[in-house]
XYZ file of C-alpha atoms in Angstrom:
578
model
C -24.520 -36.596 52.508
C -23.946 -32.731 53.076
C -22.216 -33.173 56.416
C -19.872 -35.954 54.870
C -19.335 -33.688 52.077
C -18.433 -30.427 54.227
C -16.387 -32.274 56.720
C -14.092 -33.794 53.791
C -13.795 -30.325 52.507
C -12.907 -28.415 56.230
C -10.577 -31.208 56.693
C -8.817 -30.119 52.936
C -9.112 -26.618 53.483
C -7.615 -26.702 57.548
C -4.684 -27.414 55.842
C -3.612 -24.593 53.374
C -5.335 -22.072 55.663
C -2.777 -21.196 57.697
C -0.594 -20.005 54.526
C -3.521 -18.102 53.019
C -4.502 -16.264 55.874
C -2.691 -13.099 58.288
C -0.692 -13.982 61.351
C -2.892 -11.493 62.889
C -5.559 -14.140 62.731
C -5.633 -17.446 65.368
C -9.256 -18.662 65.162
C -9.956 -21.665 64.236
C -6.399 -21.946 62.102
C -4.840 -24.864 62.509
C -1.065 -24.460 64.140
C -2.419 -21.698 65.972
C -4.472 -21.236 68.958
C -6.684 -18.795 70.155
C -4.734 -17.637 73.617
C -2.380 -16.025 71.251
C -4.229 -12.943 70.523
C -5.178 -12.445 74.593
C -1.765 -12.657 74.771
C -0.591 -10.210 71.560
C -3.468 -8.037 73.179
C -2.048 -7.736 76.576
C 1.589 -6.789 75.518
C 0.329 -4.566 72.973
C -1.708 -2.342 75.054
C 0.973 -2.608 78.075
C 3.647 -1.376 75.330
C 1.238 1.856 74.903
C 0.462 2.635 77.979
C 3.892 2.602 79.049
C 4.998 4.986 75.825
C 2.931 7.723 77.177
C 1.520 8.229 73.985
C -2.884 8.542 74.195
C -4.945 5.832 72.158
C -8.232 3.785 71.878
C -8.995 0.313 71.895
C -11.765 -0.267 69.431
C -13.604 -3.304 69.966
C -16.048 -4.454 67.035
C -19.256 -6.360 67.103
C -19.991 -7.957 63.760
C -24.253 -8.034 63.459
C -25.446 -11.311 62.900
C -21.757 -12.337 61.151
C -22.470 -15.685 59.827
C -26.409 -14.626 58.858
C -24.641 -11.953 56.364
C -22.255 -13.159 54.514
C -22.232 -12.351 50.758
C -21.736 -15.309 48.783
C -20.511 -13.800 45.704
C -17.706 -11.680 47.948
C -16.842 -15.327 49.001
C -16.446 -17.035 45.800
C -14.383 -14.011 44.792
C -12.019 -14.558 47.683
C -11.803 -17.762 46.740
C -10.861 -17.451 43.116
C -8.292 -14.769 44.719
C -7.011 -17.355 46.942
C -5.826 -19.424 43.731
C -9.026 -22.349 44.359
C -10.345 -24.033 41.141
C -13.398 -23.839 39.404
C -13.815 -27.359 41.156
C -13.798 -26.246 44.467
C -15.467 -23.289 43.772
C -18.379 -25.516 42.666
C -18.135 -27.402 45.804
C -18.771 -24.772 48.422
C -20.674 -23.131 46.092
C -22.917 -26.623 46.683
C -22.197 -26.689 50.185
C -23.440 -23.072 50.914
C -26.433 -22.803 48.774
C -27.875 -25.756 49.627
C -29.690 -24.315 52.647
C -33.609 -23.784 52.834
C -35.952 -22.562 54.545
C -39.549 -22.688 55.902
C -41.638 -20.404 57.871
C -44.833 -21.421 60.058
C -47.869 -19.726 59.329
C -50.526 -20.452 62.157
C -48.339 -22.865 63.419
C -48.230 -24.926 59.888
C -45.406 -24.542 57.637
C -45.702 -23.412 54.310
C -43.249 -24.433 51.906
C -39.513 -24.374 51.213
C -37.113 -21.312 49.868
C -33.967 -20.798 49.489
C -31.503 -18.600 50.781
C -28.879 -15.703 49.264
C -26.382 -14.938 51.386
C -25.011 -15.783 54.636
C -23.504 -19.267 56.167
C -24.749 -22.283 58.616
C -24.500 -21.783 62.086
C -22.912 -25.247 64.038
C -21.131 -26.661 60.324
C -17.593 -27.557 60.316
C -17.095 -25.661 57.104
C -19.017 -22.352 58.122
C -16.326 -21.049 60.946
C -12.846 -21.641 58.387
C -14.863 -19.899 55.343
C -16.187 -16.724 57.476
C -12.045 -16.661 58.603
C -11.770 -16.067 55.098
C -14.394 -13.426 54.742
C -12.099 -11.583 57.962
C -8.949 -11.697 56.584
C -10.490 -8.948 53.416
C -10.902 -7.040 56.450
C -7.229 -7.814 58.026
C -5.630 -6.839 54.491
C -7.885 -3.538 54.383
C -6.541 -2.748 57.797
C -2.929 -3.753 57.059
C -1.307 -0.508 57.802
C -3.691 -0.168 61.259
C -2.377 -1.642 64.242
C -5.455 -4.572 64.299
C -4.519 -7.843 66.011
C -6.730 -10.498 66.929
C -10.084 -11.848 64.977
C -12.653 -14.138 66.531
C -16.123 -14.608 64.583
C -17.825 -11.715 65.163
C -15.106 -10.401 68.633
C -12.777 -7.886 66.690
C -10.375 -5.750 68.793
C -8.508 -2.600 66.898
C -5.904 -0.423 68.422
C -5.844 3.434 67.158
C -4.411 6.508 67.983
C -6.823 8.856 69.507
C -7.261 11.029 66.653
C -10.263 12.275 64.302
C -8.640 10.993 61.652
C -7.516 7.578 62.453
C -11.225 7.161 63.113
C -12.218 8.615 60.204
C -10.080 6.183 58.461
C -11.428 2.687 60.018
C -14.663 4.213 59.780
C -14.026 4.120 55.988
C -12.463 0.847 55.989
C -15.262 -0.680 57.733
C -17.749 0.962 55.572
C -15.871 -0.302 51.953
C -15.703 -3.703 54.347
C -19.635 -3.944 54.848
C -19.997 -2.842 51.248
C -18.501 -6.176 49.735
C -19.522 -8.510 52.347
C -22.129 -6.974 53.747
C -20.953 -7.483 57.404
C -21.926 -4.413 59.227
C -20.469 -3.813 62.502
C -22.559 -3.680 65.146
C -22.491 -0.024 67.223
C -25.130 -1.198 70.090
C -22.221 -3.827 71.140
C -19.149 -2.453 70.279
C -17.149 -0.336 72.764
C -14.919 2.369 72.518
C -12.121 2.048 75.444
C -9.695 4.777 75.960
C -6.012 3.747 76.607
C -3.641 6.576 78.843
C -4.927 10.597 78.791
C -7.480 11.061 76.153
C -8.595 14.221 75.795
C -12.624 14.411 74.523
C -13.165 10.764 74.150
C -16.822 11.388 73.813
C -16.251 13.439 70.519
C -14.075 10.362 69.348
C -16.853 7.608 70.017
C -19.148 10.053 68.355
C -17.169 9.501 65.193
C -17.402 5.485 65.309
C -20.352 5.094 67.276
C -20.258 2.467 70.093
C -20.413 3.052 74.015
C -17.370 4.484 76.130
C -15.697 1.631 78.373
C -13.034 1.905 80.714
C -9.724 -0.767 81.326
C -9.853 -3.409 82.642
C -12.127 -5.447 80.295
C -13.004 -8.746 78.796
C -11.605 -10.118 75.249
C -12.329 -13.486 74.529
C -13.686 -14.233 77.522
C -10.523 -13.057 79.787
C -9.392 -9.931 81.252
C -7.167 -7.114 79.352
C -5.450 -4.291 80.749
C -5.909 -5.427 84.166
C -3.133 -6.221 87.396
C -2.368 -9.591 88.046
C -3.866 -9.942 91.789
C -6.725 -7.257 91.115
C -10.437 -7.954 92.027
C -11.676 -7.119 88.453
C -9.875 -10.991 87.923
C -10.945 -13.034 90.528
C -13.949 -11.522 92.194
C -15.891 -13.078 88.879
C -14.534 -16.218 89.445
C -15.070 -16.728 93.064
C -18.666 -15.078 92.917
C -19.309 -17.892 90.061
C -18.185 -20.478 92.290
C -19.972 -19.100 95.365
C -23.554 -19.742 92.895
C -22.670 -22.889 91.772
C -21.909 -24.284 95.418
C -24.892 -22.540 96.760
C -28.005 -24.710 95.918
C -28.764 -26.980 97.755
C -27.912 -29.950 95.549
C -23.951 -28.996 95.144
C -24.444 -29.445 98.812
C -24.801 -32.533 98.858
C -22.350 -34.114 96.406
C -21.339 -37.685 96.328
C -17.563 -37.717 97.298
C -17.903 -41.081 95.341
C -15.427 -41.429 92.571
C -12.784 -39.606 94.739
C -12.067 -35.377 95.470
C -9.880 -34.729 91.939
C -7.714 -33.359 94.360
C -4.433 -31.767 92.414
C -1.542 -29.854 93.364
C -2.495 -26.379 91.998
C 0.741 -24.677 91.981
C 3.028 -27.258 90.033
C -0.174 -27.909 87.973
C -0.452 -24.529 87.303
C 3.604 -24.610 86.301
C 2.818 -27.422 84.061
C 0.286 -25.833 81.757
C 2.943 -22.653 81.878
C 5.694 -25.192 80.600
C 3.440 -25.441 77.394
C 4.158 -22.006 76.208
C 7.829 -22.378 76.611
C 7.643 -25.364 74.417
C 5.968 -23.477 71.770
C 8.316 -20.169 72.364
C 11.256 -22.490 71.409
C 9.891 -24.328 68.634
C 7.324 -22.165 66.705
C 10.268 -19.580 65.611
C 7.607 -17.936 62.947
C 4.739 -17.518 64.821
C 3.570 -14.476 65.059
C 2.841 -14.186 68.815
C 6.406 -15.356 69.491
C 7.999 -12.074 67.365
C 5.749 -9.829 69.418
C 7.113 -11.549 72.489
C 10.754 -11.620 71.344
C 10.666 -8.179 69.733
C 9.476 -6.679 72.812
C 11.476 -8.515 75.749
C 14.151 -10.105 73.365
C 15.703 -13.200 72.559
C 18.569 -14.671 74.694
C 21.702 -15.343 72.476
C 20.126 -18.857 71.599
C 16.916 -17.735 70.845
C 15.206 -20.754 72.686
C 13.680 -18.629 75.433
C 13.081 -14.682 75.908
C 14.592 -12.207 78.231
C 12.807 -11.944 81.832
C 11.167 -8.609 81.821
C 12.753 -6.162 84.416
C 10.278 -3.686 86.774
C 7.349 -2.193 85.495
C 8.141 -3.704 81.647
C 5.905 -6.460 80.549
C 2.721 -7.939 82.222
C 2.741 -10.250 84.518
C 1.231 -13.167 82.224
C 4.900 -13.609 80.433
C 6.910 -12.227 83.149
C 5.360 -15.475 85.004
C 5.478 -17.787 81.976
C 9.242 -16.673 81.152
C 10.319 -17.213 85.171
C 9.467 -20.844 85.398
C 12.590 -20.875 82.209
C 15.047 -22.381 84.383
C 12.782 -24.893 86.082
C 11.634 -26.342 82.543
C 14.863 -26.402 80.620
C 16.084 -28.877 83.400
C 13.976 -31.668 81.175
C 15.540 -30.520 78.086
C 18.005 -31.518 75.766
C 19.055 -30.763 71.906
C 19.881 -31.971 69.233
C 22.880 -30.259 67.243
C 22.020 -29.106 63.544
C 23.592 -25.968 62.617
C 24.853 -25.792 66.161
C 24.596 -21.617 66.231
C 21.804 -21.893 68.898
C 23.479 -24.506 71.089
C 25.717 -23.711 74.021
C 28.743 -26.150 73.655
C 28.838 -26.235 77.161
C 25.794 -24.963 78.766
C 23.394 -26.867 77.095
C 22.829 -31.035 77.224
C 23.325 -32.073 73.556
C 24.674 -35.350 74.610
C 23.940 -38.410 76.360
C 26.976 -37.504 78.691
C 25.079 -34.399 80.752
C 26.323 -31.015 80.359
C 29.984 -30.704 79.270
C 31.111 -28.485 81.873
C 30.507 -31.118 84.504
C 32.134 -33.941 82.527
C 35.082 -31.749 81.083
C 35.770 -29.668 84.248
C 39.604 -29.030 84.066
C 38.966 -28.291 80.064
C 36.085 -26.099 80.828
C 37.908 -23.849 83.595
C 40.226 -22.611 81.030
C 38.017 -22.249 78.085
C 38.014 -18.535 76.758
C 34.631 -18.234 75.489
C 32.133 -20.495 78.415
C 28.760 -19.245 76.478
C 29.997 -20.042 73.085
C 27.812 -21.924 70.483
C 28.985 -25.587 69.055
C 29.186 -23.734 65.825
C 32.269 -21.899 66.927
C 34.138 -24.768 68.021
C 32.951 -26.327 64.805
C 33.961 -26.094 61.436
C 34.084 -27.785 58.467
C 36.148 -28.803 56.016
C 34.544 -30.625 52.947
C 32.309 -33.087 54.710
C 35.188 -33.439 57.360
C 34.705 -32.213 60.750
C 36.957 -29.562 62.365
C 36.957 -29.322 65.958
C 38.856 -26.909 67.819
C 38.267 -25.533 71.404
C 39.612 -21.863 72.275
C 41.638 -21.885 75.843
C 43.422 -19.523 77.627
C 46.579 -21.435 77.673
C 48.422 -24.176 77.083
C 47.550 -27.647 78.773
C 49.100 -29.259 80.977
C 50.605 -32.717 81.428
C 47.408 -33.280 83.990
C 45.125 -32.124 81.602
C 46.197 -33.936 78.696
C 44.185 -37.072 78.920
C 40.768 -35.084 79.738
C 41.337 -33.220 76.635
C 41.884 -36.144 73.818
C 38.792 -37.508 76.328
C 36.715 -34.388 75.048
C 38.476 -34.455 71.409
C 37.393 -38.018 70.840
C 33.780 -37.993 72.618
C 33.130 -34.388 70.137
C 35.138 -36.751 66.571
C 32.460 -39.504 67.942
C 29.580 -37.078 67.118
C 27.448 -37.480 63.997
C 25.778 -33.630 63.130
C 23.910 -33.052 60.517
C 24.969 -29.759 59.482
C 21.880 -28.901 57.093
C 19.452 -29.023 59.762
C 18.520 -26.831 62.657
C 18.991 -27.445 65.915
C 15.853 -29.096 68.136
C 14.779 -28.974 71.655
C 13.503 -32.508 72.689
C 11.330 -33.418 75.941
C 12.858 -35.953 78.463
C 9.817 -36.909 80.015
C 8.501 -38.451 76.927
C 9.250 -41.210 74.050
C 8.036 -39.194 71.587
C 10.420 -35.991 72.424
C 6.875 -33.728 72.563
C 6.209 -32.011 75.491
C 3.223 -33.230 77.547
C 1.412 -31.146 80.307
C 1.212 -34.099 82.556
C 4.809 -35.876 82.125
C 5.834 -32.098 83.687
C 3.176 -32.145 86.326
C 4.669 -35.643 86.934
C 8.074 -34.550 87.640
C 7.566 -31.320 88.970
C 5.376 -33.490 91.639
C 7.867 -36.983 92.017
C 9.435 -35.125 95.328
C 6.223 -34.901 96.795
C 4.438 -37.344 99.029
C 1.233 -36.664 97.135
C 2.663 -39.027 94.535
C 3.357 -41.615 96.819
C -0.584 -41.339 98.224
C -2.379 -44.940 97.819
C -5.109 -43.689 96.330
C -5.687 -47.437 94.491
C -6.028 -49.096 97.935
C -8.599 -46.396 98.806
C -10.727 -45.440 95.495
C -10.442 -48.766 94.276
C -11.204 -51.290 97.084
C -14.393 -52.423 95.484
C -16.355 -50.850 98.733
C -19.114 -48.187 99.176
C -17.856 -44.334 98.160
C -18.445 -43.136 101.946
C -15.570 -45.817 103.110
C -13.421 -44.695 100.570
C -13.795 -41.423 101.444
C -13.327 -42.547 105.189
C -10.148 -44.156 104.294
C -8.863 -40.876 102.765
C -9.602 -39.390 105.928
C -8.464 -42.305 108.131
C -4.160 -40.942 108.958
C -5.623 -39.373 112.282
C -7.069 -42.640 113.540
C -3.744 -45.022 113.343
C -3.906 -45.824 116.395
C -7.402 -47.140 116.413
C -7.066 -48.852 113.405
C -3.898 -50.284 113.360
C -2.566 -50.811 117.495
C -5.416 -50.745 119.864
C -6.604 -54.387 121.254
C -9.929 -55.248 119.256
C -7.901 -54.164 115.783
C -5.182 -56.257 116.367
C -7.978 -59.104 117.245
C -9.294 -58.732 113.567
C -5.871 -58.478 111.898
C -4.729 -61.625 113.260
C -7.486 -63.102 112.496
C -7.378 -61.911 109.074
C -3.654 -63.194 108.684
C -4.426 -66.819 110.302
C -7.219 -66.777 107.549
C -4.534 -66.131 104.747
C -1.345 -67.997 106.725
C 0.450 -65.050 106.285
C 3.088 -63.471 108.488
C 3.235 -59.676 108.537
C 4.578 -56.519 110.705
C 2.051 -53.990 110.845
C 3.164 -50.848 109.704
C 2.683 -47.507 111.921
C 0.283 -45.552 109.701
C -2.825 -46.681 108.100
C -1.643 -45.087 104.382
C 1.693 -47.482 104.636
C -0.621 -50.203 105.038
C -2.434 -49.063 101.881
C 0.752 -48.859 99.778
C 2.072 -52.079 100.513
C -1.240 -54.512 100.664
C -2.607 -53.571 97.353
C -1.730 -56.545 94.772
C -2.968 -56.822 91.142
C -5.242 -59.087 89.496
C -8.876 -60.113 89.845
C -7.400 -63.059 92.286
C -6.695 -60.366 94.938
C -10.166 -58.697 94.952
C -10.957 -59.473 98.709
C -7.434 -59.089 99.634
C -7.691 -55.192 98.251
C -10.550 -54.581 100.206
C -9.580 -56.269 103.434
C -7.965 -53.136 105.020
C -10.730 -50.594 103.927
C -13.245 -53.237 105.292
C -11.776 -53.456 108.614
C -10.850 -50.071 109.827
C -14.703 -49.164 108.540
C -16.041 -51.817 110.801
C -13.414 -50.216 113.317
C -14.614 -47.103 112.703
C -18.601 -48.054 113.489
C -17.397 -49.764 116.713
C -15.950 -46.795 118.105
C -19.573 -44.526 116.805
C -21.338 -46.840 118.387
C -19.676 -47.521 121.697
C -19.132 -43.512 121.878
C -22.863 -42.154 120.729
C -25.044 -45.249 121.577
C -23.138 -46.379 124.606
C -23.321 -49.837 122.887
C -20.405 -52.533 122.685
C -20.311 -55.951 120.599
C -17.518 -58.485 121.568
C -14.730 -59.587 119.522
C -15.958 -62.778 117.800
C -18.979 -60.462 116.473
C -16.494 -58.038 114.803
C -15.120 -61.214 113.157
C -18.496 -62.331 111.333
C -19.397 -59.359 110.709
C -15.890 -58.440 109.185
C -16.424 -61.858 106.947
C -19.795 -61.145 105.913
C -19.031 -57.623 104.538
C -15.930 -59.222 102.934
C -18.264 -61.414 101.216
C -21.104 -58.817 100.274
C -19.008 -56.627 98.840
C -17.121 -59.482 96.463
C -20.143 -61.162 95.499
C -21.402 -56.966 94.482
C -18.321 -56.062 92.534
C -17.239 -59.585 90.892
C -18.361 -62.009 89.143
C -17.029 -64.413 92.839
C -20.400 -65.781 94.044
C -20.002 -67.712 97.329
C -23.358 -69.610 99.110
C -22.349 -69.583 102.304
C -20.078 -67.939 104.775
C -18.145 -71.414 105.366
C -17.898 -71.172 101.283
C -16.408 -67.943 101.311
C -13.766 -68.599 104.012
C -12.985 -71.904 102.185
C -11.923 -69.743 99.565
C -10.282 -67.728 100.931
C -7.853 -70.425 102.275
């Protein structure tokens, strides 16, 4: 009943959190994710170590967070927060309900309750301690603090006795209503340009002296984009988990999950230029466009220039021109639109379809809303040229005139960026991968003739690997033996291709009638394959008409293994296949 009850509750209050809480705060908020303050973080301290000007990073370890919560703090927040008496009563319920026992010579004696703190692993527990933070976001709100997670709090000062003096005293008021002390034996100290005496300064706060680069929610801050303090983690994990001796020997069945890492890696980029465009108020996006700025249309940033900006949004904001190729928009007010820069029509861009109109247009980066006004609810229209038209020009101008009076725009809404690559308009990670990848041949790989040909993993794998053997499996004498043999069987005619992977891509057919036709090819060029082991290691040879039962009988084996086709014989099977 409790976990019903809590669940029902998180679900209510996921909703309003995001208006009662900071924009300093991404955890667990719903609208917001978590990358956002790694992010805020980065720019932050690259925008102070570039001004010259000495600080400290300050990063807090809240003891035992969810253990200490004060319950009456909460319900005080709560009432603060505008809930009813109602609700109060509910997590009131929800929170108090806890009790414990403790084992006494291994026997437990008893239940009691508990006073204060929250359940670890409850859906409720994580959004309610968010709401115990934010007292301390609102105590800080003059400090430059950005970026809660449970009990992972990062604070940026200026390296002074006071400052210090001052969070010290906001923390202690903090720990005083909520009793949430901070933790000194885990929190760091981390100086950011020339500070002088940064030993006196810990002294102040307490905590241990570390040095840039270093983690914050789980990823690196402060540190180059191709330096070891990155990788060398990464690759030294990998290098364990490949070591013993069972990640040796991995099955290959199932196929290698190979992907294209670069346009993948583009793909998952393309995700925060989606949300730079369309989340206008978040609060990572005005750190972004306040420190790089806004292009005139405010859909994407400025590309940072030099030694300004890290390298995580210089790279993000380069791959701008690649993404907004899959664009278009929607007109609304029309003030962040480029009449003819930007494809707001089913026509393509304007420039391209209005060429001799476009050449002697004054303004080229002007917005539809200054070629639009309105009069009443009446449309006004009117493009700025340098000159005149001329007789030539006349008939591509009313073109233009009547394709912009054919428009319906909604005036009272804003202008929207939509995604081509979808039905819904969202932007999708893999509908980019898709198209950033439909030039390659690794799209046109058959990797449903290979991984799904009903046959053992190792000749799948084997056909994955099979492009340098064409010859062997598609021209020399004993293969072109068994593919006759194999067409005279069917009374098919065919050409055989001159690689093994066109094969694949155009004998694959769909439907459970074609299961032994799927698996012919991967079939043969494994029996192939053994031939030419055998004959080379074993100095063995089998003739022709051998091949061609044993071809059959594998045929049959594997249909009978992965379908519900049952055949008694050999004869039976061939029969059938006829």
């Amino acid at each position: 009943m409790y976990k019903i009850i809590s669940k029902v509750l998180a679900n209510r209050l996921r909703e309003v959190l995001g208006s009662l809480l900071s924009p300093s705060q991404n955890a667990f908020i719903q609208g917001r994710q978590i990358q956002d303050s790694v992010l805020i973080a980065n720019e932050s301290l690259d925008s102070r170590l570039n001004s010259g000007v000495p600080g400290l990073i300050c990063k807090l370890d809240v003891e035992k967070a969810y253990d200490h919560v004060n319950w009456n703090f909460l319900m005080y927040l709560l009432e603060r927060c505008g809930f009813g008496v109602k609700w109060h009563n509910w997590i009131k319920f929800c929170i108090s309900s806890v009790r414990f026992s403790v084992l006494i010579n291994g026997t437990p004696c008893g239940f009691f309750p508990s006073s204060r703190g929250l359940r670890q692993g409850d859906s409720l527990s994580p959004l309610l301690f968010v709401l115990v933070m934010e007292a301390l976001s609102r105590l800080m709100d003059r400090a430059v603090a950005r970026g809660y997670l449970e009990d992972d709090t990062l604070v940026f000062c200026g390296a002074t006795r006071d400052q210090l003096y001052h969070l010290k005293g906001v923390l202690l008021c903090f720990e005083a209503v909520s009793r949430l002390r901070i933790n000194l034996g885990k929190s760091e100290i981390v100086p950011v340009g020339s500070v002088v005496d940064v030993e006196a300064l810990a002294h102040v706060l307490g905590g241990r002296i570390a040095s840039l680069p270093m983690k914050y929610l789980g990823l690196p801050l402060g540190a180059r984009y191709k330096s070891k303090e990155i990788w060398n983690p990464i690759l030294e994990k990998m290098e364990r988990r490949m070591a013993g001796w069972k990640r040796s020997y991995l099955s290959k069945g199932g196929g290698l999950g190979l992907r294209q890492i670069i346009p993948f890696n583009q793909a998952l980029l393309g995700k925060w230029l989606w949300r730079f465009a369309n989340e206008r108020n978040a609060y990572w996006r005005q750190v972004i466009a306040s420190k790089y700025g806004c292009d005139r249309d405010g859909w994407h940033s400025k590309e940072g220039r030099g030694g300004h900006g890290v390298c995580l949004w210089k790279h993000i904001q380069s791959g701008w021109s690649r993404f907004s190729r899959y664009v278009h928009y929607t007109v609304g007010a029309g003030d962040s639109i480029r009449f003819w820069m930007d494809r707001w029509n089913d026509e393509g861009l304007l420039r391209d379809v209005f060429p001799a109109i476009y050449q002697i247009a004054i303004h080229k980066q002007a917005t539809v809303s200054e070629y639009l006004s309105w009069h009443n609810d009446d449309m006004v229209w009117s493009v700025n040229l340098h000159r005149s038209l001329q007789d030539w020009e006349l008939g591509e101008y009313t073109d233009l005139m009547g394709f912009l009076y054919r428009r319906k725009v909604k005036r009272s809404e804003v202008d929207q960026m939509w995604w081509d690559c979808t039905t819904s308009g969202l932007f999708e990670v893999r509908s980019y991968y898709r198209m950033l990848t439909s030039n390659n041949n690794i799209t046109n790989f058959p990797w449903k003739s290979i991984w799904q040909c009903r046959g053992p993993h190792k000749v799948a794998f084997f056909s994955w690997a099979g492009e340098s053997v064409n010859h062997l499996m598609l021209h020399c004498e004993y293969a072109q033996e068994l593919w006759s043999m194999i067409f005279c069987l069917f009374g098919i005619s065919w050409a055989m291709p001159q690689t093994s992977y066109a094969l694949l891509h155009c004998w694959r057919r769909k439907g459970p009638a074609y299961v032994v036709w799927n698996a012919i090819p991967s079939c043969l060029m494994w029996l192939l394959w053994r031939e030419r082991n055998q004959r080379a290691f074993e100095d063995s040879e089998r003739h022709s008409a051998d091949l061609k039962l044993i071809l059959i009988r594998t045929l049959m084996e594997w249909t009978d293994a992965a379908s519900r086709l049952s055949f008694p014989s050999v004869f039976a099977f061939i029969d059938g296949c006829v």
